[in-house]
Coordinates of C-alpha atoms and ligand atoms in Angstrom, one line a residue:
M1 CA 6.6 -3.5 -9.8
K2 CA 8.8 -0.7 -8.4
G3 CA 11.5 -1.7 -5.9
V4 CA 10.1 0.8 -3.4
I5 CA 7.3 -1.6 -2.5
M6 CA 9.8 -4.5 -1.9
A7 CA 12.2 -2.2 0.0
C8 CA 9.4 -1.2 2.3
L9 CA 8.4 -4.9 2.8
A10 CA 12.0 -5.8 3.6
Q11 CA 12.4 -3.0 6.1
L12 CA 9.1 -4.0 7.8
V13 CA 10.1 -7.7 8.0
N14 CA 13.6 -6.9 9.2
E15 CA 12.3 -4.6 11.9
K16 CA 9.3 -6.5 13.2
F17 CA 10.1 -10.2 12.4
G18 CA 13.9 -10.2 12.3
E19 CA 16.7 -10.6 9.7
D20 CA 16.5 -14.4 9.7
S21 CA 12.9 -14.3 8.4
M22 CA 13.9 -11.7 5.8
E23 CA 16.8 -13.9 4.6
A24 CA 14.5 -16.9 4.3
I25 CA 12.0 -14.9 2.3
M26 CA 14.7 -13.6 -0.1
K27 CA 16.1 -17.1 -0.6
K28 CA 12.7 -18.7 -1.2
S29 CA 11.7 -15.9 -3.6
G30 CA 14.8 -16.4 -5.7
F31 CA 16.7 -13.3 -4.7
D32 CA 20.3 -13.1 -3.4
T33 CA 20.1 -12.6 0.3
S34 CA 22.5 -9.7 0.1
K35 CA 20.2 -7.8 -2.4
R36 CA 18.9 -4.4 -1.4
F37 CA 16.0 -3.1 -3.4
M38 CA 16.3 0.3 -5.0
A39 CA 13.2 2.5 -5.1
T40 CA 13.1 3.0 -8.8
E41 CA 14.3 -0.4 -10.0
D42 CA 11.9 -2.7 -11.8
V43 CA 11.2 -5.9 -10.0
P44 CA 9.8 -8.5 -12.4
E45 CA 6.0 -8.8 -11.7
D46 CA 6.2 -12.6 -11.1
K47 CA 9.0 -12.2 -8.7
A48 CA 7.3 -9.4 -6.8
M49 CA 4.1 -11.4 -6.5
G50 CA 6.1 -14.5 -5.5
M51 CA 7.8 -12.5 -2.7
L52 CA 4.4 -11.4 -1.3
E53 CA 3.3 -15.1 -1.2
T54 CA 6.5 -16.3 0.2
T55 CA 6.3 -13.6 3.0
C56 CA 3.0 -15.1 4.1
E57 CA 4.5 -18.7 4.1
V58 CA 7.7 -17.8 6.0
L59 CA 5.9 -15.7 8.6
D60 CA 3.0 -18.1 8.7
I61 CA 0.4 -15.4 8.4
S62 CA -2.6 -14.9 6.0
L63 CA -2.5 -12.6 3.0
E64 CA -4.9 -10.4 4.9
Q65 CA -2.6 -10.2 7.9
A66 CA 0.4 -9.4 5.7
A67 CA -1.6 -6.8 3.8
D68 CA -2.7 -5.1 7.1
A69 CA 0.9 -5.1 8.4
F70 CA 2.2 -3.7 5.1
G71 CA -0.5 -1.0 4.8
E72 CA 0.0 0.2 8.4
Y73 CA 3.8 0.3 7.9
W74 CA 3.8 2.0 4.5
V75 CA 1.3 4.8 5.5
N76 CA 2.5 5.4 9.0
E77 CA 6.3 4.8 8.9
Y78 CA 7.7 4.4 5.4
A79 CA 5.9 6.8 3.1
P80 CA 6.0 9.8 5.5
K81 CA 9.8 9.7 5.4
I82 CA 10.2 9.5 1.6
Y83 CA 7.0 11.0 0.4
G84 CA 6.5 13.6 3.2
I85 CA 5.3 16.2 0.6
Y86 CA 2.0 14.3 0.1
Y87 CA 1.2 14.5 3.8
K88 CA 1.5 18.2 4.0
N89 CA -1.7 20.3 4.2
V90 CA -3.8 17.2 4.6
D91 CA -5.4 16.6 8.0
N92 CA -8.0 13.9 7.5
A93 CA -8.4 10.4 6.0
M94 CA -11.0 11.4 3.5
D95 CA -8.9 14.1 1.9
F96 CA -5.9 11.9 1.9
L97 CA -7.8 9.0 0.2
L98 CA -9.3 11.3 -2.4
M99 CA -5.8 12.5 -3.4
M100 CA -4.5 8.9 -3.9
D101 CA -5.2 8.7 -7.6
E102 CA -3.3 12.0 -8.2
V103 CA -0.5 10.9 -5.8
H104 CA 0.1 7.7 -7.7
V105 CA 0.3 9.5 -11.0
K106 CA 2.6 12.3 -9.6
S107 CA 4.9 10.1 -7.5
T108 CA 5.7 7.9 -10.5
R109 CA 5.6 10.5 -13.3
N110 CA 9.4 10.7 -13.7
I111 CA 10.1 7.0 -13.1
E112 CA 10.5 5.0 -16.2
N113 CA 8.3 1.9 -16.6
A114 CA 6.2 2.7 -13.6
R115 CA 2.6 1.4 -13.8
P116 CA 0.9 2.8 -10.7
P117 CA -2.6 1.7 -9.6
R118 CA -5.3 4.2 -10.4
F119 CA -8.4 5.0 -8.3
E120 CA -12.0 6.0 -9.1
Y121 CA -14.3 7.4 -6.5
A122 CA -18.1 7.3 -6.0
W123 CA -20.1 8.4 -3.0
Q124 CA -22.9 6.1 -1.6
D125 CA -23.9 8.7 1.0
D126 CA -22.2 11.5 3.0
R127 CA -19.9 9.2 4.8
T128 CA -19.6 6.2 2.5
L129 CA -17.1 6.2 -0.3
I130 CA -16.6 3.5 -2.9
M131 CA -13.0 3.4 -4.1
T132 CA -12.5 1.5 -7.3
Y133 CA -8.9 0.1 -7.6
K134 CA -7.6 -0.2 -11.1
S135 CA -4.6 -2.3 -11.6
P136 CA -3.8 -5.5 -13.5
R137 CA -1.9 -6.7 -10.4
G138 CA -5.0 -7.6 -8.4
L139 CA -3.6 -6.5 -5.0
I140 CA -7.0 -5.5 -3.6
D141 CA -6.1 -7.0 -0.2
I142 CA -3.0 -4.8 0.0
C143 CA -5.2 -1.8 -0.9
V144 CA -7.6 -2.6 2.0
G145 CA -4.6 -2.8 4.4
L146 CA -3.3 0.6 3.1
I147 CA -6.7 2.3 3.6
K148 CA -6.9 0.9 7.2
G149 CA -3.4 2.3 7.6
V150 CA -4.7 5.7 6.5
G151 CA -7.4 5.6 9.2
K152 CA -4.7 4.8 11.8
Y153 CA -2.5 7.7 10.6
F154 CA -5.2 10.3 11.1
G155 CA -6.6 8.7 14.3
E156 CA -10.0 8.1 12.6
E157 CA -12.3 5.1 12.7
L158 CA -12.8 3.7 9.2
E159 CA -14.9 0.7 8.3
V160 CA -13.1 -0.8 5.3
T161 CA -14.8 -3.6 3.3
K162 CA -13.7 -5.4 0.1
L163 CA -16.8 -5.6 -2.1
S164 CA -15.2 -7.2 -5.2
S165 CA -11.8 -7.6 -6.8
E166 CA -12.0 -3.9 -7.7
D167 CA -14.3 -2.1 -5.2
I168 CA -13.7 -1.2 -1.6
K169 CA -16.3 0.4 0.7
V170 CA -15.0 3.0 3.1
V171 CA -17.3 4.3 5.9
F172 CA -16.0 7.3 7.8
K173 CA -17.5 6.3 11.1
D174 CA -16.6 9.6 12.9
I175 CA -19.1 11.4 10.6
P176 CA -22.6 10.9 12.1
A177 CA -24.9 8.9 9.9
Ligands
HEM201 C1 1.7 9.0 0.3 C2 1.1 7.8 0.0 C3 1.4 6.9 -1.1 C4 2.4 7.0 -2.1 C5 3.4 8.1 -2.3 C6 2.3 5.8 -2.9 C7 3.1 5.5 -4.0 C8 3.1 4.3 -4.6 C9 4.1 3.8 -5.6 C10 5.3 4.7 -6.0 C11 3.8 2.5 -6.0 C12 4.6 1.6 -6.9 C13 3.9 1.8 -8.3 C14 4.6 0.9 -9.4 O1 5.2 -0.1 -9.2 O2 4.5 1.3 -10.6 C15 2.6 2.2 -5.2 C16 2.0 1.0 -5.3 C17 0.7 0.7 -4.8 N1 -0.1 1.6 -4.1 FE1 0.5 3.3 -3.3 N2 1.2 5.1 -2.5 C18 0.7 5.7 -1.4 C19 -0.4 5.3 -0.6 C20 -1.3 4.3 -1.1 C21 -2.6 4.1 -0.5 C22 -3.3 4.8 0.7 C23 -3.2 3.1 -1.2 C24 -4.6 2.5 -1.1 C25 -5.6 3.2 -1.3 C26 -2.2 2.6 -2.2 C27 -2.3 1.5 -3.1 C28 -1.3 1.0 -3.7 C29 -1.2 -0.4 -4.2 C30 -2.3 -1.4 -4.1 C31 0.0 -0.6 -4.9 C32 0.6 -1.8 -5.5 C33 0.7 -1.8 -7.0 C34 -0.6 -2.2 -7.7 O3 -1.5 -2.7 -7.1 O4 -0.6 -2.0 -9.0 N3 -1.1 3.4 -2.1 N4 2.2 3.3 -4.5

């Protein structure tokens, strides 16, 4: 996993839960407490996954709560600063989500060893989108949190439901049924 995800998580924990919590997470996850994650570095998959689990333990929150906090922070605070280009010319959650497959390909194209998640899209009706998340990492809960974060960013009401380990239903509630 690319260090950018860990760097965002570390910034979120430091800012919202304090540096002591972050130090405890780093120690428990087997990282030096002085380590700073670089965006393009490769964090071994087992260590990255371990850090997500440890974060829940140290902060005493569920995976769902951690995923929602991460998703909200990534989409609303972290990504706009470093990936501002993908926010330009998009003014609604639907268009933003429909771009996500392309954004993951483009944002990692020049980064060696990147293995970004991919997305497929199918419409159930005019306001109901099924997003299929394709990644061997199985981080569907994080995905759900990120999609909720997109709703918040655009000030729209989205109903986001995990249907399986790959499929997520997104209802754009502001569009009349
Ligand atoms: C401007 C917005 C976004 C950018 C630039 C972006 C970019 C990235 C990058 C660079 C990675 C690391 C990939 C790697 O390690 O190879 C990543 C991971 C991930 N992204 Fe995004 N992302 C954005 C928004 C989203 C949204 C809205 C979703 C949900 C629909 C999402 C879902 C994920 C997931 C679940 C991962 C974890 C890796 C995995 O599951 O394989 N991202 N993203």
